[in-house]
PDB file of C-alpha atoms and ligand atoms in Angstrom:
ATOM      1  CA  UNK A   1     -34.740  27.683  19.494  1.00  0.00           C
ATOM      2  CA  UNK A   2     -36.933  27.111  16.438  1.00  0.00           C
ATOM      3  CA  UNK A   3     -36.996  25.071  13.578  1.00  0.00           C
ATOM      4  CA  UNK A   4     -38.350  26.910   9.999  1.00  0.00           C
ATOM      5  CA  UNK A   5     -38.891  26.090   6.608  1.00  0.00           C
ATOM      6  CA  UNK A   6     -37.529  30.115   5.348  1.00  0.00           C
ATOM      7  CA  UNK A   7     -37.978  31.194   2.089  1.00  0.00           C
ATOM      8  CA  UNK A   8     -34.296  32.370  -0.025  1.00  0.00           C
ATOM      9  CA  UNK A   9     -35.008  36.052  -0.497  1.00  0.00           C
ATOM     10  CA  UNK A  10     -31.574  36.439  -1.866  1.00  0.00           C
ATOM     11  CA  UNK A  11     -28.273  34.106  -2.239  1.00  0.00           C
ATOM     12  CA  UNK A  12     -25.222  36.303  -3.746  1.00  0.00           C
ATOM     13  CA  UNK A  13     -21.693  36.530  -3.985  1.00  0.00           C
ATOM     14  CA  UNK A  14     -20.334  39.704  -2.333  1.00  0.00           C
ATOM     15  CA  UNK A  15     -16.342  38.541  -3.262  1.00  0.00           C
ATOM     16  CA  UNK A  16     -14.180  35.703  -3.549  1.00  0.00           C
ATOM     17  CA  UNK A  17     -15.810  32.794  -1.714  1.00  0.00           C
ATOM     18  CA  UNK A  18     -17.930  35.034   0.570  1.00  0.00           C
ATOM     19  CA  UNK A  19     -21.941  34.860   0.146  1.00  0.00           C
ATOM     20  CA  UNK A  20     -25.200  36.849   1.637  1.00  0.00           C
ATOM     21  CA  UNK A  21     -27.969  34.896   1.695  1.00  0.00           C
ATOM     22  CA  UNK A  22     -31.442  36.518   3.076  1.00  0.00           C
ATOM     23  CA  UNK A  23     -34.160  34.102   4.443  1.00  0.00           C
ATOM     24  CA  UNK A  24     -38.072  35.055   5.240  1.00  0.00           C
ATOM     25  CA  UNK A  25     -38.573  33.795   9.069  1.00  0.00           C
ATOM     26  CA  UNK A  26     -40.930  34.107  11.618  1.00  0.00           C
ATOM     27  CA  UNK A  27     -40.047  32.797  15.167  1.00  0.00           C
ATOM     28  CA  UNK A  28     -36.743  32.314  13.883  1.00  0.00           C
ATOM     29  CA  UNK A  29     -36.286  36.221  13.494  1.00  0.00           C
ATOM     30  CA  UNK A  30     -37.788  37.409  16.670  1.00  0.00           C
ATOM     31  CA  UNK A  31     -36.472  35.236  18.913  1.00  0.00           C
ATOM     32  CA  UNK A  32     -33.041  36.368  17.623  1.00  0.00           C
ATOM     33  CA  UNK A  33     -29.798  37.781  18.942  1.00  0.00           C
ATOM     34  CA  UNK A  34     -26.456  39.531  18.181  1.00  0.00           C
ATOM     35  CA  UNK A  35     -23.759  36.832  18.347  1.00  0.00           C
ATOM     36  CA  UNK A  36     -25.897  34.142  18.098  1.00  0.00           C
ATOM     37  CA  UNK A  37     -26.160  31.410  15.048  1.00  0.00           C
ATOM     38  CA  UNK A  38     -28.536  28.896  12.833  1.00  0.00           C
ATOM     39  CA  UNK A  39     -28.123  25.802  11.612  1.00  0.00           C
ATOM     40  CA  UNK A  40     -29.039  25.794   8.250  1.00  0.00           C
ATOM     41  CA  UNK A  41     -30.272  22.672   6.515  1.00  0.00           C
ATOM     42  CA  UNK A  42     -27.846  21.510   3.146  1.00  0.00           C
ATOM     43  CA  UNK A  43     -30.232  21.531  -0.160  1.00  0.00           C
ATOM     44  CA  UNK A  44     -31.483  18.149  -1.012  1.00  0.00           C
ATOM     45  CA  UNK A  45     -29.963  16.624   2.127  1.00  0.00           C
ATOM     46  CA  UNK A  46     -27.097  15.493   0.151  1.00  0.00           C
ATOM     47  CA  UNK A  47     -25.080  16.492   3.115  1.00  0.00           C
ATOM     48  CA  UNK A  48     -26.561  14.840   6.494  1.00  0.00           C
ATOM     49  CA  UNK A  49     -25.423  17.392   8.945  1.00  0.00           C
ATOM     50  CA  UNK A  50     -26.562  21.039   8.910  1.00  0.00           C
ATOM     51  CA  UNK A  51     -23.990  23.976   8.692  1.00  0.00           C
ATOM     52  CA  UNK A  52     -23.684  26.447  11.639  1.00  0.00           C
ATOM     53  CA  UNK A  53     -23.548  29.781  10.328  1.00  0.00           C
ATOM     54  CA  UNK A  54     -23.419  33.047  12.188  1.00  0.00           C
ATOM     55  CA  UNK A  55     -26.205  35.538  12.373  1.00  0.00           C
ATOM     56  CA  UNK A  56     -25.250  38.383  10.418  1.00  0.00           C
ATOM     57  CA  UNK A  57     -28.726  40.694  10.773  1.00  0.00           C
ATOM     58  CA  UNK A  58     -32.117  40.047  11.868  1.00  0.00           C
ATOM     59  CA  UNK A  59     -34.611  42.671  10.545  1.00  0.00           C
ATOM     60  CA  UNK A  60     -37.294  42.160  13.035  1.00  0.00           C
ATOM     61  CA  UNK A  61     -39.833  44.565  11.445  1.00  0.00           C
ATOM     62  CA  UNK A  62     -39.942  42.360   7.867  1.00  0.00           C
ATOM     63  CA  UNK A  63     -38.845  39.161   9.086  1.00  0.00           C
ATOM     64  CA  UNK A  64     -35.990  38.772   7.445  1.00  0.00           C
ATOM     65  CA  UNK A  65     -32.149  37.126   8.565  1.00  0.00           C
ATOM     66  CA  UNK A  66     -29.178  37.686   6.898  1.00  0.00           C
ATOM     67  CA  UNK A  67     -26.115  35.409   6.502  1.00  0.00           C
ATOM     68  CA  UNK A  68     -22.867  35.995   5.890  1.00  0.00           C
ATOM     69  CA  UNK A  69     -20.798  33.229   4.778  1.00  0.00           C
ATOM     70  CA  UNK A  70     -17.672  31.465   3.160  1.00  0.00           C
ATOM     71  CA  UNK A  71     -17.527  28.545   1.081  1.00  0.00           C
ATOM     72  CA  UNK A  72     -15.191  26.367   2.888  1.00  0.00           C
ATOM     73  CA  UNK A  73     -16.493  22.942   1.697  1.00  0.00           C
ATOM     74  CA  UNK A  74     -19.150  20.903   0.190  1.00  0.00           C
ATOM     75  CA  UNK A  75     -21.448  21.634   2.567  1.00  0.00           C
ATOM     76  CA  UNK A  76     -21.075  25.857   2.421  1.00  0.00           C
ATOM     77  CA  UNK A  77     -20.518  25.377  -1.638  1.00  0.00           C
ATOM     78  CA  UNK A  78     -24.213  23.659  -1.246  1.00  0.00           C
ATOM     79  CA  UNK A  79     -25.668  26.579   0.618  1.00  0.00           C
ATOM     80  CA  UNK A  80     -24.125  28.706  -1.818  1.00  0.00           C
ATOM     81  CA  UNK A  81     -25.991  26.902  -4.636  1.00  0.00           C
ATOM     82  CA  UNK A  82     -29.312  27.660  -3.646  1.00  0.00           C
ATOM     83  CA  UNK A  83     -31.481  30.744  -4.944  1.00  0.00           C
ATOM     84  CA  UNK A  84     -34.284  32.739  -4.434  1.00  0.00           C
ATOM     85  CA  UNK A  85     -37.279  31.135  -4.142  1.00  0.00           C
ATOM     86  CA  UNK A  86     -36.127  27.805  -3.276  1.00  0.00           C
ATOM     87  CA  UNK A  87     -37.268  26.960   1.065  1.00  0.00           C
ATOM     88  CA  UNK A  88     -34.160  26.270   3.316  1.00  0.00           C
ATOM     89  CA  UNK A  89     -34.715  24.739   6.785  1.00  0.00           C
ATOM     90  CA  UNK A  90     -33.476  26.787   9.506  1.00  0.00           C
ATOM     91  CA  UNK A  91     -32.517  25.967  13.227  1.00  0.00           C
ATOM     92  CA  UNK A  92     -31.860  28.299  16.159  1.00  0.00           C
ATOM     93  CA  UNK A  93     -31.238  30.807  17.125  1.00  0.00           C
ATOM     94  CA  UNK A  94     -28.882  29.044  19.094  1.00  0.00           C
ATOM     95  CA  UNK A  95     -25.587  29.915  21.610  1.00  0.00           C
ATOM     96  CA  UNK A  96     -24.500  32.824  23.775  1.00  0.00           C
ATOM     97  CA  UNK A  97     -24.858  36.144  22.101  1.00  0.00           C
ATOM     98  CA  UNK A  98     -22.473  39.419  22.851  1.00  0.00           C
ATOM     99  CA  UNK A  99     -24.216  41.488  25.996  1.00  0.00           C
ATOM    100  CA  UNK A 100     -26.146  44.320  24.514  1.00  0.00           C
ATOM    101  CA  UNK A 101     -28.119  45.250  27.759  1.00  0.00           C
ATOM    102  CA  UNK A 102     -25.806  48.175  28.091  1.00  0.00           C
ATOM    103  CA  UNK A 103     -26.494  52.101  27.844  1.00  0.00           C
ATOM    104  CA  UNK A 104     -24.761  55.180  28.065  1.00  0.00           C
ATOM    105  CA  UNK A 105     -21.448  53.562  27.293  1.00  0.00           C
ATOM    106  CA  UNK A 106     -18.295  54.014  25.038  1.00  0.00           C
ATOM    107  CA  UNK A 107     -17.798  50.583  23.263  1.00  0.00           C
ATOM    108  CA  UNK A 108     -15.124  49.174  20.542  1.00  0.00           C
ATOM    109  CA  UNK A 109     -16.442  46.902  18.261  1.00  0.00           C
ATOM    110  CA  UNK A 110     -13.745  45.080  16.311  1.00  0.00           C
ATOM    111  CA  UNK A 111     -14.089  42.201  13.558  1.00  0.00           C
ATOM    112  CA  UNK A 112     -12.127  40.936  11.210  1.00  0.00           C
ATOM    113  CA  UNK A 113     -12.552  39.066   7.739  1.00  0.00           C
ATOM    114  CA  UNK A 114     -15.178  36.587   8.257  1.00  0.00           C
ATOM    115  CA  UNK A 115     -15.198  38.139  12.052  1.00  0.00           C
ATOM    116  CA  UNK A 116     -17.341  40.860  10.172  1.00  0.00           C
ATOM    117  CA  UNK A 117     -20.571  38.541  10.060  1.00  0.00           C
ATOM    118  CA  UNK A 118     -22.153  39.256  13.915  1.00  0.00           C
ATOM    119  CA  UNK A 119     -21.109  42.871  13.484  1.00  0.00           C
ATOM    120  CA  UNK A 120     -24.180  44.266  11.919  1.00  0.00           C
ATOM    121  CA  UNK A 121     -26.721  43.634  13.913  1.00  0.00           C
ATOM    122  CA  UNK A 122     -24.179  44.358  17.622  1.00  0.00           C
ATOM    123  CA  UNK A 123     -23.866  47.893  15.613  1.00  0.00           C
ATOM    124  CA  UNK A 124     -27.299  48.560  15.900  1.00  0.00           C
ATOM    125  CA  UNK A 125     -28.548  46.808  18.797  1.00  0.00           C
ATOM    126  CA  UNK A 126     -25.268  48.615  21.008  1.00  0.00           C
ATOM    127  CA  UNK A 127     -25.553  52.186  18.855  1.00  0.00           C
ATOM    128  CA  UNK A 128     -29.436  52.615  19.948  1.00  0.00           C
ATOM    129  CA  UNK A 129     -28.113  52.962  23.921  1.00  0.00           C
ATOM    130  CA  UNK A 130     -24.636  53.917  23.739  1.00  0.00           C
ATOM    131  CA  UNK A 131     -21.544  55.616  21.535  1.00  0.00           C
ATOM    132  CA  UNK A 132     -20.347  53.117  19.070  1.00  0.00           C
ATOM    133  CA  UNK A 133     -16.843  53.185  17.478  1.00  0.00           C
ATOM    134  CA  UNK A 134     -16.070  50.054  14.880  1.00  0.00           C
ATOM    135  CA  UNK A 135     -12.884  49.633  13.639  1.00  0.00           C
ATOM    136  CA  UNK A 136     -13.201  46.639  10.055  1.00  0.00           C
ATOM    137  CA  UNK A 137      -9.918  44.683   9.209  1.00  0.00           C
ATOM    138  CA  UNK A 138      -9.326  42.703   6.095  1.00  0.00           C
ATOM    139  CA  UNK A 139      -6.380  41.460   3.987  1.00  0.00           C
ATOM    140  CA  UNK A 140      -7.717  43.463   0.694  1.00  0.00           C
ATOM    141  CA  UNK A 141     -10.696  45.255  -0.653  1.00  0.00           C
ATOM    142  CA  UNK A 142     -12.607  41.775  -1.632  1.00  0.00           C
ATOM    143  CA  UNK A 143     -12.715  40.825   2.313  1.00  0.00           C
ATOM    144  CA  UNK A 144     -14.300  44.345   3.208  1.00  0.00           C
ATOM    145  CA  UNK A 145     -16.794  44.277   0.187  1.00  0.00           C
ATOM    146  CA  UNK A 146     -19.890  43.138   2.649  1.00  0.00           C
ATOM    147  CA  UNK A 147     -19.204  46.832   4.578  1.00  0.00           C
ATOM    148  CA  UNK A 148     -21.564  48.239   1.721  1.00  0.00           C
ATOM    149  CA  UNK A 149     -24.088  46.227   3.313  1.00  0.00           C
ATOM    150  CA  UNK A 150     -23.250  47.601   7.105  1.00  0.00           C
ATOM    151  CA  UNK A 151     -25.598  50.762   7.920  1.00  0.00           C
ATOM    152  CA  UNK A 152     -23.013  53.155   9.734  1.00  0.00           C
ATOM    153  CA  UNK A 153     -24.990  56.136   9.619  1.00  0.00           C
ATOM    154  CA  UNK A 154     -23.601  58.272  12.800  1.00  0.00           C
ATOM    155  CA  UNK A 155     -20.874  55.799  13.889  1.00  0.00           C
ATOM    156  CA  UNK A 156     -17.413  56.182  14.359  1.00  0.00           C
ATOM    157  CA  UNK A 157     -16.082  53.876  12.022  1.00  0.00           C
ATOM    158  CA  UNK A 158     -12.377  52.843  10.600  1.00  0.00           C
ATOM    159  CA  UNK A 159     -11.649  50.464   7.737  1.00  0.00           C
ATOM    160  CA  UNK A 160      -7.518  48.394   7.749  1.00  0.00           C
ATOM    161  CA  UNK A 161      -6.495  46.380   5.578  1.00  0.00           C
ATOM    162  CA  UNK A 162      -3.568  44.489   5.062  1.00  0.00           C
ATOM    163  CA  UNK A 163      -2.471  45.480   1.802  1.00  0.00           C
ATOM    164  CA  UNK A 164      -3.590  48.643   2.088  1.00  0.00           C
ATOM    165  CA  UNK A 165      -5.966  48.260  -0.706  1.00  0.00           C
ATOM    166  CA  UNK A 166      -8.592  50.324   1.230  1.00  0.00           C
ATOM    167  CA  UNK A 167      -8.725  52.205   3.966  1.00  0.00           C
ATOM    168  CA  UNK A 168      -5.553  52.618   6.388  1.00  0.00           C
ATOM    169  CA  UNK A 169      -2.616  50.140   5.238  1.00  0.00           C
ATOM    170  CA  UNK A 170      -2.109  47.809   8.671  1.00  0.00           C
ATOM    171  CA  UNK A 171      -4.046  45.673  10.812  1.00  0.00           C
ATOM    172  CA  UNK A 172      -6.423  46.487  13.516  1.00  0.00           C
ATOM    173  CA  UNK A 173      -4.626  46.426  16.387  1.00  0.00           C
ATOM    174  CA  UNK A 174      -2.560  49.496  15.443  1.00  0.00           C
ATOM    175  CA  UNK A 175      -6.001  51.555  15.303  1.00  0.00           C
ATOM    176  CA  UNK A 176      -7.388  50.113  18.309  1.00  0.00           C
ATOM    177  CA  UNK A 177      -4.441  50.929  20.402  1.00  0.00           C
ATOM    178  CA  UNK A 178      -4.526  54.156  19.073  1.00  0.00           C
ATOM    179  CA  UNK A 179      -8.588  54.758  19.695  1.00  0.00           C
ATOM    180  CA  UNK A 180      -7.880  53.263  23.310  1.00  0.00           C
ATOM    181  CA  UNK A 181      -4.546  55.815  24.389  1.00  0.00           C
ATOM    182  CA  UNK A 182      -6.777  58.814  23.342  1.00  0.00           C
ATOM    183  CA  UNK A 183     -10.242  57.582  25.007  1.00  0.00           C
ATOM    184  CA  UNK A 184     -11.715  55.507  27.630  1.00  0.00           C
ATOM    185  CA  UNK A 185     -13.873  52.863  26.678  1.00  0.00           C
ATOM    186  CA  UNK A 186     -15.792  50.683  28.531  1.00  0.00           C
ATOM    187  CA  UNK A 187     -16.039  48.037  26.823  1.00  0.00           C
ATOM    188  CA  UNK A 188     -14.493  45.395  23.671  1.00  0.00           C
ATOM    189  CA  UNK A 189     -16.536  43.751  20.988  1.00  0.00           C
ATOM    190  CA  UNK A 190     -15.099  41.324  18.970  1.00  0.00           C
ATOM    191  CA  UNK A 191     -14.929  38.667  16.297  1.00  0.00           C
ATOM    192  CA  UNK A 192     -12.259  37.660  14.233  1.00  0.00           C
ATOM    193  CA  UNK A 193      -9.418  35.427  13.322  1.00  0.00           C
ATOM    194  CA  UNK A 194      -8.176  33.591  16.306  1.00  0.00           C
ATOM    195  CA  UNK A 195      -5.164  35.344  16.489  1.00  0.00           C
ATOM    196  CA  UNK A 196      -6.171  38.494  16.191  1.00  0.00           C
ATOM    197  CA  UNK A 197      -9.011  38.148  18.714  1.00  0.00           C
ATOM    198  CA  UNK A 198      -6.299  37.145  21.015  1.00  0.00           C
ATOM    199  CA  UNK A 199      -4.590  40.768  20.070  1.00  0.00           C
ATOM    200  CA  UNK A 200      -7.581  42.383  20.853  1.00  0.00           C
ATOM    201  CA  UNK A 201      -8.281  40.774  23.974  1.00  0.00           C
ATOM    202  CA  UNK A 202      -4.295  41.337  24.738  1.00  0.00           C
ATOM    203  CA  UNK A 203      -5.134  44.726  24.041  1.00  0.00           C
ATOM    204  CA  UNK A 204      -8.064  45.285  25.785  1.00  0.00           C
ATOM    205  CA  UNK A 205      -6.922  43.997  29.005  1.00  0.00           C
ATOM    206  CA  UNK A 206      -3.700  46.528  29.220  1.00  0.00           C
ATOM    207  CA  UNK A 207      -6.362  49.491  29.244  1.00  0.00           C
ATOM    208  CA  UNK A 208      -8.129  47.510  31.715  1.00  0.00           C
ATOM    209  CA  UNK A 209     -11.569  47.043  29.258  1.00  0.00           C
ATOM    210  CA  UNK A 210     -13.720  44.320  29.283  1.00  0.00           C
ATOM    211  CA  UNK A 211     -13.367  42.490  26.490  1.00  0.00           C
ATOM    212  CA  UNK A 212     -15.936  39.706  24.876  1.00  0.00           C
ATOM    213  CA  UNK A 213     -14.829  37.392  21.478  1.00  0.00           C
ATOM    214  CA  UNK A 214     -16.795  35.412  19.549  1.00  0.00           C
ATOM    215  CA  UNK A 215     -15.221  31.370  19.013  1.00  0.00           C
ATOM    216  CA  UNK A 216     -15.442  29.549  15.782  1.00  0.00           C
ATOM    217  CA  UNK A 217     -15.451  25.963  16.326  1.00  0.00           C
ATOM    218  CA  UNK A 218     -16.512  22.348  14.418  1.00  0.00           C
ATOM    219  CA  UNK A 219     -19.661  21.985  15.231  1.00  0.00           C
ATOM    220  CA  UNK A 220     -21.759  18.796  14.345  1.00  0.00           C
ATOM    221  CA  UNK A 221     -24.748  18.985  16.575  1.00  0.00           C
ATOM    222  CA  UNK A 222     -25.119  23.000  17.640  1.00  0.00           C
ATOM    223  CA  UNK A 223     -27.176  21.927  20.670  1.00  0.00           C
ATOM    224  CA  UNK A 224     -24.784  20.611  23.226  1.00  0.00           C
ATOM    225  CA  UNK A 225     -25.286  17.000  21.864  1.00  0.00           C
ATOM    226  CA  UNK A 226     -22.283  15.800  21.249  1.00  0.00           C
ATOM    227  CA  UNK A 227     -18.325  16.979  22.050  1.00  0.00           C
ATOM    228  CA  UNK A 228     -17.777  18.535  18.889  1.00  0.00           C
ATOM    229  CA  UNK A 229     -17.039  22.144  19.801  1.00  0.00           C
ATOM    230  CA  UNK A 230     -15.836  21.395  23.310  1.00  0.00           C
ATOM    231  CA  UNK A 231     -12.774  23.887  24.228  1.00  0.00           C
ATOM    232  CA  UNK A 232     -10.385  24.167  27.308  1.00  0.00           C
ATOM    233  CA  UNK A 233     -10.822  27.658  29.058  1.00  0.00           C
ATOM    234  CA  UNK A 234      -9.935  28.365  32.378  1.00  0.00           C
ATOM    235  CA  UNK A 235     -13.379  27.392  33.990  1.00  0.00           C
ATOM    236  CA  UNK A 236     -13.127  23.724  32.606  1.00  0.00           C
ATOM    237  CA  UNK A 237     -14.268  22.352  29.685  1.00  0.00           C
ATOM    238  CA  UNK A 238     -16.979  24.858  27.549  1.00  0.00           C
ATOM    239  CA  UNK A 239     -19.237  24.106  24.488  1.00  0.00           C
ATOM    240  CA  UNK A 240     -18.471  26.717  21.987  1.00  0.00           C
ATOM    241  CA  UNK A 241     -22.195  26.422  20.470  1.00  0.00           C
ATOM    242  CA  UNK A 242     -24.146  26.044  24.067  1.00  0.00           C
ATOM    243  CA  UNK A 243     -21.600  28.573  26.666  1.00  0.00           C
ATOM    244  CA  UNK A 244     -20.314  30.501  23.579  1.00  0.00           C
ATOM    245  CA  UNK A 245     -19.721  31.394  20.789  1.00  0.00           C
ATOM    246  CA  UNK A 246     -19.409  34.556  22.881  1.00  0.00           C
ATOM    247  CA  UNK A 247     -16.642  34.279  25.981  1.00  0.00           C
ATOM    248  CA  UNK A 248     -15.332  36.904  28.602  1.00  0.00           C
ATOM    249  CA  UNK A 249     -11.907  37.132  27.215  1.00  0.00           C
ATOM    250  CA  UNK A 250     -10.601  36.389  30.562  1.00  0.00           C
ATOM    251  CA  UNK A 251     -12.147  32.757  30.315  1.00  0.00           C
ATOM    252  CA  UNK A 252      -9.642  31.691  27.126  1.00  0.00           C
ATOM    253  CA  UNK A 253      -6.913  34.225  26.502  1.00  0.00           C
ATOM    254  CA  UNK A 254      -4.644  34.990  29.507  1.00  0.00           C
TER     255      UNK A 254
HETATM  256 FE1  FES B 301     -22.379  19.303  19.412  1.00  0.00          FE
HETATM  257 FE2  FES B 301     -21.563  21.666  20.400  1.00  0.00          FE
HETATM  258  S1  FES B 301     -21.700  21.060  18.344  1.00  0.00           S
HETATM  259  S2  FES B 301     -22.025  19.874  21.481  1.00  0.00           S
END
């Protein structure tokens, strides 16, 4: 875990409330993983405590991270207000990541809405080793806007949305039980709402797949400082931003 002083490359609205903002690291990018996140660092320290947000790419060879986020309060809406040029101070990376060490296997990625965030980089870390199929789930077109900024060259992909504004009118679920009737996978990827993580999992565990999901929780410290993200899984008490945010399935949903 590192603490930089980045450099905004780039700090834009994809849709709605959602923002990409690109940072020039160092350690901060190499050390990084898929699943993981930063804190990052309020402008002008208006707001004391730093905002975990999720790793959404890490381009190792130009030292750049990307991150994907929503405005959900003064704190995000600060972020937000920052551009190019201006030096944002970064912490991590911090937390569990998804397991990439795999090869030569068939694996679902899944995410959903703001779910969509780790997605990138697990795409290309998994796709380099192993056959890759991602199913994308929104309510409308705005949520799936940041897909323009996923590189899906050669994988299996499937866009739902709710409204059927884009891609196949429904929710994940029905694709991924589809997907998993017709092929074997051997493993589950996913990130999400909360309930539709749990209807992943669900679904994952009735065609006997490993599954892995990716927790959102308050988090004031990120570096198992305080109780802030603690959560209740079967193994006792866990710390979403030290154990997670990445859990076996099988530890939270039954
Ligand atoms: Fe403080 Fe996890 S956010 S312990």
């Amino acid at each position: 875990m590192f603490l930089e002083n980045c450099e905004i490359l780039e700090n834009k609205l994809v849709a709605g409330h959602n923002y990409l903002m690109k940072v020039k690291g160092d350690k901060t990018v190499k050390a990084a993983k898929a699943g993981q996140f930063y804190m990052l660092q309020c402008k002008n320290g208006v707001y004391f405590l730093r905002r975990p947000i999720s790793l959404h790419y890490a381009d190792k060879e130009n030292n750049i991270l990307e991150f994907y986020y929503e405005i959900k309060g003064g704190g995000t809406k600060d972020l937000a207000s920052m551009k190019a040029g201006e030096i944002i101070n970064i912490q991590g990376p911090l937390g569990t990541g998804f397991t990439t060490e795999i090869s030569g296997k068939e694996l679902l990625v899944v995410g959903g809405g703001m779910g969509m965030a780790p997605m990138k980089l697990l795409i290309e870390v998994l796709s380099k080793n192993n056959k890759v199929t991602f199913i994308a789930g929104g309510r409308n077109r705005e949520a799936m806007e940041i897909m323009s900024n996923f590189n899906l060259d050669g994988i299996e992909n499937y866009i739902t949305t709710d409204d059927g504004s884009v891609g196949i009118h429904g929710n994940v679920i029905v694709k991924m039980e589809e997907l998993m009737k017709a092929k074997k996978y051997d493993m589950v990827f996913t990130c999400g709402p909360q309930k539709m993580m749990e209807a992943v999992a669900k679904t994952a565990k009735k065609f006997e797949t490993k599954c892995e999901i990716s927790l959102e929780a308050r988090m004031a410290c990120g570096v198992k400082a305080c109780v802030g993200c603690s959560i209740k899984t079967k193994f006792g008490m866990k710390k979403v931003c030290h154990d997670g945010p990445v859990f076996d399935s099988e530890t939270i949903v039954d």
